[in-house]
PDB file of C-alpha atoms in Angstrom:
ATOM      1  CA  MET A   1       5.514  12.696   6.911  1.00 36.00           C
ATOM      2  CA  LEU A   2       3.979  12.183  10.330  1.00 42.00           C
ATOM      3  CA  LEU A   3       5.728  10.011  12.870  1.00 45.00           C
ATOM      4  CA  ASN A   4       3.691   7.226  14.410  1.00 57.00           C
ATOM      5  CA  ASN A   5       3.915   4.787  17.282  1.00 59.00           C
ATOM      6  CA  TRP A   6       3.337   1.592  15.313  1.00 69.00           C
ATOM      7  CA  SER A   7       5.863  -1.164  15.822  1.00 90.00           C
ATOM      8  CA  ARG A   8       8.449  -1.849  13.161  1.00 93.00           C
ATOM      9  CA  VAL A   9       7.110  -5.397  12.830  1.00 95.00           C
ATOM     10  CA  ASP A  10       3.544  -4.198  12.230  1.00 97.00           C
ATOM     11  CA  GLN A  11       4.786  -1.767   9.599  1.00 96.00           C
ATOM     12  CA  GLU A  12       6.844  -4.441   7.821  1.00 97.00           C
ATOM     13  CA  TRP A  13       3.916  -6.864   7.593  1.00 98.00           C
ATOM     14  CA  MET A  14       1.600  -4.067   6.483  1.00 98.00           C
ATOM     15  CA  ARG A  15       4.055  -3.184   3.716  1.00 98.00           C
ATOM     16  CA  ARG A  16       3.834  -6.803   2.553  1.00 98.00           C
ATOM     17  CA  ALA A  17       0.040  -6.559   2.587  1.00 98.00           C
ATOM     18  CA  LEU A  18       0.331  -3.394   0.479  1.00 98.00           C
ATOM     19  CA  GLN A  19       2.421  -5.300  -2.074  1.00 98.00           C
ATOM     20  CA  LEU A  20      -0.310  -7.943  -2.236  1.00 98.00           C
ATOM     21  CA  ALA A  21      -2.931  -5.220  -2.671  1.00 98.00           C
ATOM     22  CA  GLN A  22      -1.097  -4.172  -5.820  1.00 97.00           C
ATOM     23  CA  GLN A  23      -1.500  -7.711  -7.139  1.00 97.00           C
ATOM     24  CA  ALA A  24      -5.253  -7.256  -6.729  1.00 97.00           C
ATOM     25  CA  ALA A  25      -5.105  -3.943  -8.605  1.00 95.00           C
ATOM     26  CA  ARG A  26      -3.215  -5.604 -11.472  1.00 95.00           C
ATOM     27  CA  GLN A  27      -6.156  -8.034 -11.730  1.00 96.00           C
ATOM     28  CA  ASN A  28      -8.595  -5.095 -11.710  1.00 95.00           C
ATOM     29  CA  GLU A  29      -9.765  -6.084  -8.227  1.00 97.00           C
ATOM     30  CA  ILE A  30     -10.162  -3.584  -5.398  1.00 97.00           C
ATOM     31  CA  PRO A  31      -6.622  -3.356  -3.974  1.00 97.00           C
ATOM     32  CA  VAL A  32      -6.817  -5.016  -0.596  1.00 98.00           C
ATOM     33  CA  GLY A  33      -4.047  -7.321   0.584  1.00 98.00           C
ATOM     34  CA  ALA A  34      -3.757  -9.487   3.678  1.00 98.00           C
ATOM     35  CA  VAL A  35      -1.123 -11.522   5.509  1.00 98.00           C
ATOM     36  CA  LEU A  36      -1.670 -13.949   8.398  1.00 98.00           C
ATOM     37  CA  VAL A  37       1.287 -14.257  10.756  1.00 98.00           C
ATOM     38  CA  ARG A  38       2.134 -16.375  13.783  1.00 97.00           C
ATOM     39  CA  ALA A  39       5.352 -15.911  15.767  1.00 96.00           C
ATOM     40  CA  ASN A  40       6.529 -13.457  13.077  1.00 95.00           C
ATOM     41  CA  GLU A  41       6.225 -16.148  10.398  1.00 97.00           C
ATOM     42  CA  CYS A  42       3.874 -15.837   7.429  1.00 98.00           C
ATOM     43  CA  LEU A  43       1.220 -18.575   7.406  1.00 98.00           C
ATOM     44  CA  ALA A  44      -0.735 -17.289   4.398  1.00 98.00           C
ATOM     45  CA  GLU A  45      -1.108 -14.265   2.186  1.00 98.00           C
ATOM     46  CA  GLY A  46      -3.583 -13.100  -0.414  1.00 98.00           C
ATOM     47  CA  TRP A  47      -5.529 -10.312  -2.029  1.00 98.00           C
ATOM     48  CA  ASN A  48      -9.080  -9.502  -3.073  1.00 98.00           C
ATOM     49  CA  GLN A  49     -10.314 -11.802  -5.847  1.00 98.00           C
ATOM     50  CA  PRO A  50     -14.141 -11.802  -5.962  1.00 98.00           C
ATOM     51  CA  ILE A  51     -14.205 -10.860  -9.659  1.00 97.00           C
ATOM     52  CA  THR A  52     -11.448 -13.309 -10.625  1.00 97.00           C
ATOM     53  CA  HIS A  53     -13.152 -16.203  -8.813  1.00 97.00           C
ATOM     54  CA  SER A  54     -16.782 -15.083  -9.345  1.00 98.00           C
ATOM     55  CA  ASP A  55     -17.068 -15.409  -5.572  1.00 98.00           C
ATOM     56  CA  PRO A  56     -18.491 -12.639  -3.390  1.00 98.00           C
ATOM     57  CA  THR A  57     -16.683 -14.108  -0.373  1.00 98.00           C
ATOM     58  CA  ALA A  58     -13.211 -13.966  -1.984  1.00 98.00           C
ATOM     59  CA  HIS A  59     -12.038 -11.007   0.081  1.00 98.00           C
ATOM     60  CA  ALA A  60      -8.349 -10.917   0.979  1.00 98.00           C
ATOM     61  CA  GLU A  61      -9.056 -11.870   4.600  1.00 98.00           C
ATOM     62  CA  ILE A  62     -11.201 -14.890   3.689  1.00 98.00           C
ATOM     63  CA  ILE A  63      -8.628 -16.158   1.198  1.00 98.00           C
ATOM     64  CA  VAL A  64      -5.901 -15.921   3.836  1.00 98.00           C
ATOM     65  CA  LEU A  65      -7.984 -17.594   6.551  1.00 98.00           C
ATOM     66  CA  ARG A  66      -8.863 -20.472   4.190  1.00 98.00           C
ATOM     67  CA  GLN A  67      -5.246 -20.990   3.138  1.00 98.00           C
ATOM     68  CA  ALA A  68      -3.959 -21.025   6.708  1.00 98.00           C
ATOM     69  CA  ALA A  69      -6.728 -23.317   7.953  1.00 98.00           C
ATOM     70  CA  GLN A  70      -6.055 -25.819   5.173  1.00 98.00           C
ATOM     71  CA  GLN A  71      -2.301 -25.650   5.722  1.00 96.00           C
ATOM     72  CA  LEU A  72      -2.631 -26.203   9.466  1.00 97.00           C
ATOM     73  CA  GLY A  73      -5.514 -28.670   9.237  1.00 98.00           C
ATOM     74  CA  ASN A  74      -7.588 -26.617  11.655  1.00 98.00           C
ATOM     75  CA  TYR A  75     -10.136 -23.848  11.138  1.00 97.00           C
ATOM     76  CA  ARG A  76      -9.062 -22.307  14.435  1.00 98.00           C
ATOM     77  CA  LEU A  77      -6.095 -19.967  14.078  1.00 98.00           C
ATOM     78  CA  PRO A  78      -5.228 -18.853  17.619  1.00 97.00           C
ATOM     79  CA  GLN A  79      -2.217 -16.708  18.402  1.00 97.00           C
ATOM     80  CA  THR A  80      -2.185 -15.265  14.896  1.00 98.00           C
ATOM     81  CA  THR A  81      -2.162 -11.701  13.648  1.00 98.00           C
ATOM     82  CA  LEU A  82      -4.004 -10.745  10.492  1.00 98.00           C
ATOM     83  CA  TYR A  83      -2.604  -7.735   8.642  1.00 98.00           C
ATOM     84  CA  VAL A  84      -4.985  -6.208   6.110  1.00 98.00           C
ATOM     85  CA  THR A  85      -4.762  -2.946   4.193  1.00 98.00           C
ATOM     86  CA  LEU A  86      -8.442  -2.031   4.700  1.00 98.00           C
ATOM     87  CA  GLU A  87     -10.618  -2.298   7.792  1.00 98.00           C
ATOM     88  CA  PRO A  88     -12.457  -5.649   7.585  1.00 98.00           C
ATOM     89  CA  CYS A  89     -16.107  -5.720   6.541  1.00 98.00           C
ATOM     90  CA  VAL A  90     -18.855  -7.452   8.540  1.00 98.00           C
ATOM     91  CA  MET A  91     -18.441 -10.751   6.642  1.00 98.00           C
ATOM     92  CA  CYS A  92     -14.693 -10.830   7.191  1.00 98.00           C
ATOM     93  CA  ALA A  93     -15.022  -9.772  10.830  1.00 98.00           C
ATOM     94  CA  GLY A  94     -17.352 -12.720  11.446  1.00 98.00           C
ATOM     95  CA  ALA A  95     -14.878 -15.118   9.839  1.00 98.00           C
ATOM     96  CA  ILE A  96     -12.014 -13.635  11.873  1.00 98.00           C
ATOM     97  CA  ILE A  97     -13.954 -14.249  15.084  1.00 98.00           C
ATOM     98  CA  GLN A  98     -14.900 -17.807  14.049  1.00 97.00           C
ATOM     99  CA  ALA A  99     -11.249 -18.549  13.220  1.00 98.00           C
ATOM    100  CA  ARG A 100     -10.188 -17.253  16.645  1.00 98.00           C
ATOM    101  CA  VAL A 101      -7.592 -14.897  15.189  1.00 98.00           C
ATOM    102  CA  GLY A 102      -5.878 -13.198  18.098  1.00 97.00           C
ATOM    103  CA  ARG A 103      -5.123  -9.823  16.601  1.00 98.00           C
ATOM    104  CA  VAL A 104      -6.117  -7.768  13.562  1.00 98.00           C
ATOM    105  CA  VAL A 105      -3.979  -4.905  12.315  1.00 98.00           C
ATOM    106  CA  PHE A 106      -5.467  -2.852   9.488  1.00 98.00           C
ATOM    107  CA  GLY A 107      -4.397   0.161   7.504  1.00 98.00           C
ATOM    108  CA  ALA A 108      -7.130   2.376   6.065  1.00 98.00           C
ATOM    109  CA  TYR A 109     -10.425   2.882   7.848  1.00 97.00           C
ATOM    110  CA  ASP A 110     -13.606   2.115   5.890  1.00 97.00           C
ATOM    111  CA  PRO A 111     -16.304   4.589   6.952  1.00 95.00           C
ATOM    112  CA  LYS A 112     -18.897   2.966   4.665  1.00 95.00           C
ATOM    113  CA  GLY A 113     -18.528  -0.669   5.732  1.00 96.00           C
ATOM    114  CA  GLY A 114     -15.775  -1.126   8.297  1.00 97.00           C
ATOM    115  CA  ALA A 115     -16.561  -3.559  11.097  1.00 97.00           C
ATOM    116  CA  ALA A 116     -13.821  -2.538  13.529  1.00 95.00           C
ATOM    117  CA  GLY A 117     -15.290   0.745  14.660  1.00 92.00           C
ATOM    118  CA  SER A 118     -15.755   2.927  11.578  1.00 94.00           C
ATOM    119  CA  ARG A 119     -19.289   1.826  10.744  1.00 96.00           C
ATOM    120  CA  PHE A 120     -19.883  -1.287  12.836  1.00 96.00           C
ATOM    121  CA  GLU A 121     -18.294  -2.637  16.036  1.00 95.00           C
ATOM    122  CA  VAL A 122     -18.221  -6.342  15.148  1.00 96.00           C
ATOM    123  CA  LEU A 123     -14.549  -6.977  15.967  1.00 94.00           C
ATOM    124  CA  ARG A 124     -14.668  -4.887  19.120  1.00 90.00           C
ATOM    125  CA  ASP A 125     -17.966  -6.190  20.460  1.00 93.00           C
ATOM    126  CA  THR A 126     -17.386  -7.766  23.873  1.00 93.00           C
ATOM    127  CA  ARG A 127     -20.508  -9.963  23.567  1.00 95.00           C
ATOM    128  CA  HIS A 128     -18.685 -12.447  21.333  1.00 94.00           C
ATOM    129  CA  ASN A 129     -17.227 -15.609  22.825  1.00 92.00           C
ATOM    130  CA  HIS A 130     -13.846 -14.641  21.333  1.00 95.00           C
ATOM    131  CA  LEU A 131     -12.295 -11.204  21.655  1.00 94.00           C
ATOM    132  CA  VAL A 132      -9.953  -9.957  18.955  1.00 96.00           C
ATOM    133  CA  GLU A 133      -7.322  -7.346  19.683  1.00 96.00           C
ATOM    134  CA  CYS A 134      -7.762  -4.719  16.992  1.00 95.00           C
ATOM    135  CA  VAL A 135      -5.300  -2.041  15.862  1.00 96.00           C
ATOM    136  CA  GLY A 136      -6.258   0.360  13.104  1.00 96.00           C
ATOM    137  CA  GLY A 137      -4.506   3.024  11.094  1.00 96.00           C
ATOM    138  CA  VAL A 138      -1.147   1.314  10.532  1.00 97.00           C
ATOM    139  CA  LEU A 139       0.270   2.932   7.372  1.00 97.00           C
ATOM    140  CA  ALA A 140      -3.222   4.325   6.830  1.00 96.00           C
ATOM    141  CA  GLU A 141      -2.037   7.019   4.420  1.00 97.00           C
ATOM    142  CA  GLU A 142      -0.313   4.533   2.116  1.00 96.00           C
ATOM    143  CA  CYS A 143      -3.189   2.065   2.311  1.00 96.00           C
ATOM    144  CA  GLY A 144      -5.776   4.749   1.655  1.00 95.00           C
ATOM    145  CA  GLU A 145      -3.775   6.211  -1.230  1.00 96.00           C
ATOM    146  CA  SER A 146      -3.598   2.784  -2.882  1.00 94.00           C
ATOM    147  CA  LEU A 147      -7.400   2.608  -2.849  1.00 94.00           C
ATOM    148  CA  LYS A 148      -7.863   6.209  -3.998  1.00 93.00           C
ATOM    149  CA  LYS A 149      -5.425   5.728  -6.875  1.00 94.00           C
ATOM    150  CA  PHE A 150      -7.283   2.596  -8.005  1.00 92.00           C
ATOM    151  CA  PHE A 151     -10.694   4.275  -7.965  1.00 90.00           C
ATOM    152  CA  ARG A 152      -9.396   7.447  -9.668  1.00 89.00           C
ATOM    153  CA  ALA A 153      -8.002   5.309 -12.494  1.00 88.00           C
ATOM    154  CA  ARG A 154     -11.223   3.319 -12.715  1.00 82.00           C
ATOM    155  CA  ARG A 155     -13.261   6.523 -13.018  1.00 84.00           C
ATOM    156  CA  GLY A 156     -10.789   7.950 -15.522  1.00 80.00           C
ATOM    157  CA  ASN A 157      -9.808  10.939 -13.337  1.00 62.00           C
TER     158      ASN A 157
END
């Protein structure tokens, strides 16, 4: 196992997001989990549910942002960190910026649709009126393996 420089706190929250990703897999959803944290306290957590809810926007990140906004009574979520097992897509990146999330920490990179540098630079684009600190690759092996395992099982390999 390779050693990394990620903080213990980031790894702990990412492990929680991985647990939530398994909930998605149990529902036959793509296993992506997310946790929104402020001051090391969980504000909201969720997993991918577009099939379950017949909602193309029901990605883990969107579910978490909605929950936190409703709980706090404000769509702006400053000084929060969003932990997600897969690099956010363009839709989720836009919502993260609109919600004014301070920091995004993700696990696996998504070379086909990632919006934090893999495919697109939405989260790291300095032309936005809100800049999001973005950290990728935290527990990337575990996060990526969760996705690979799901798709292997789905294909019957």
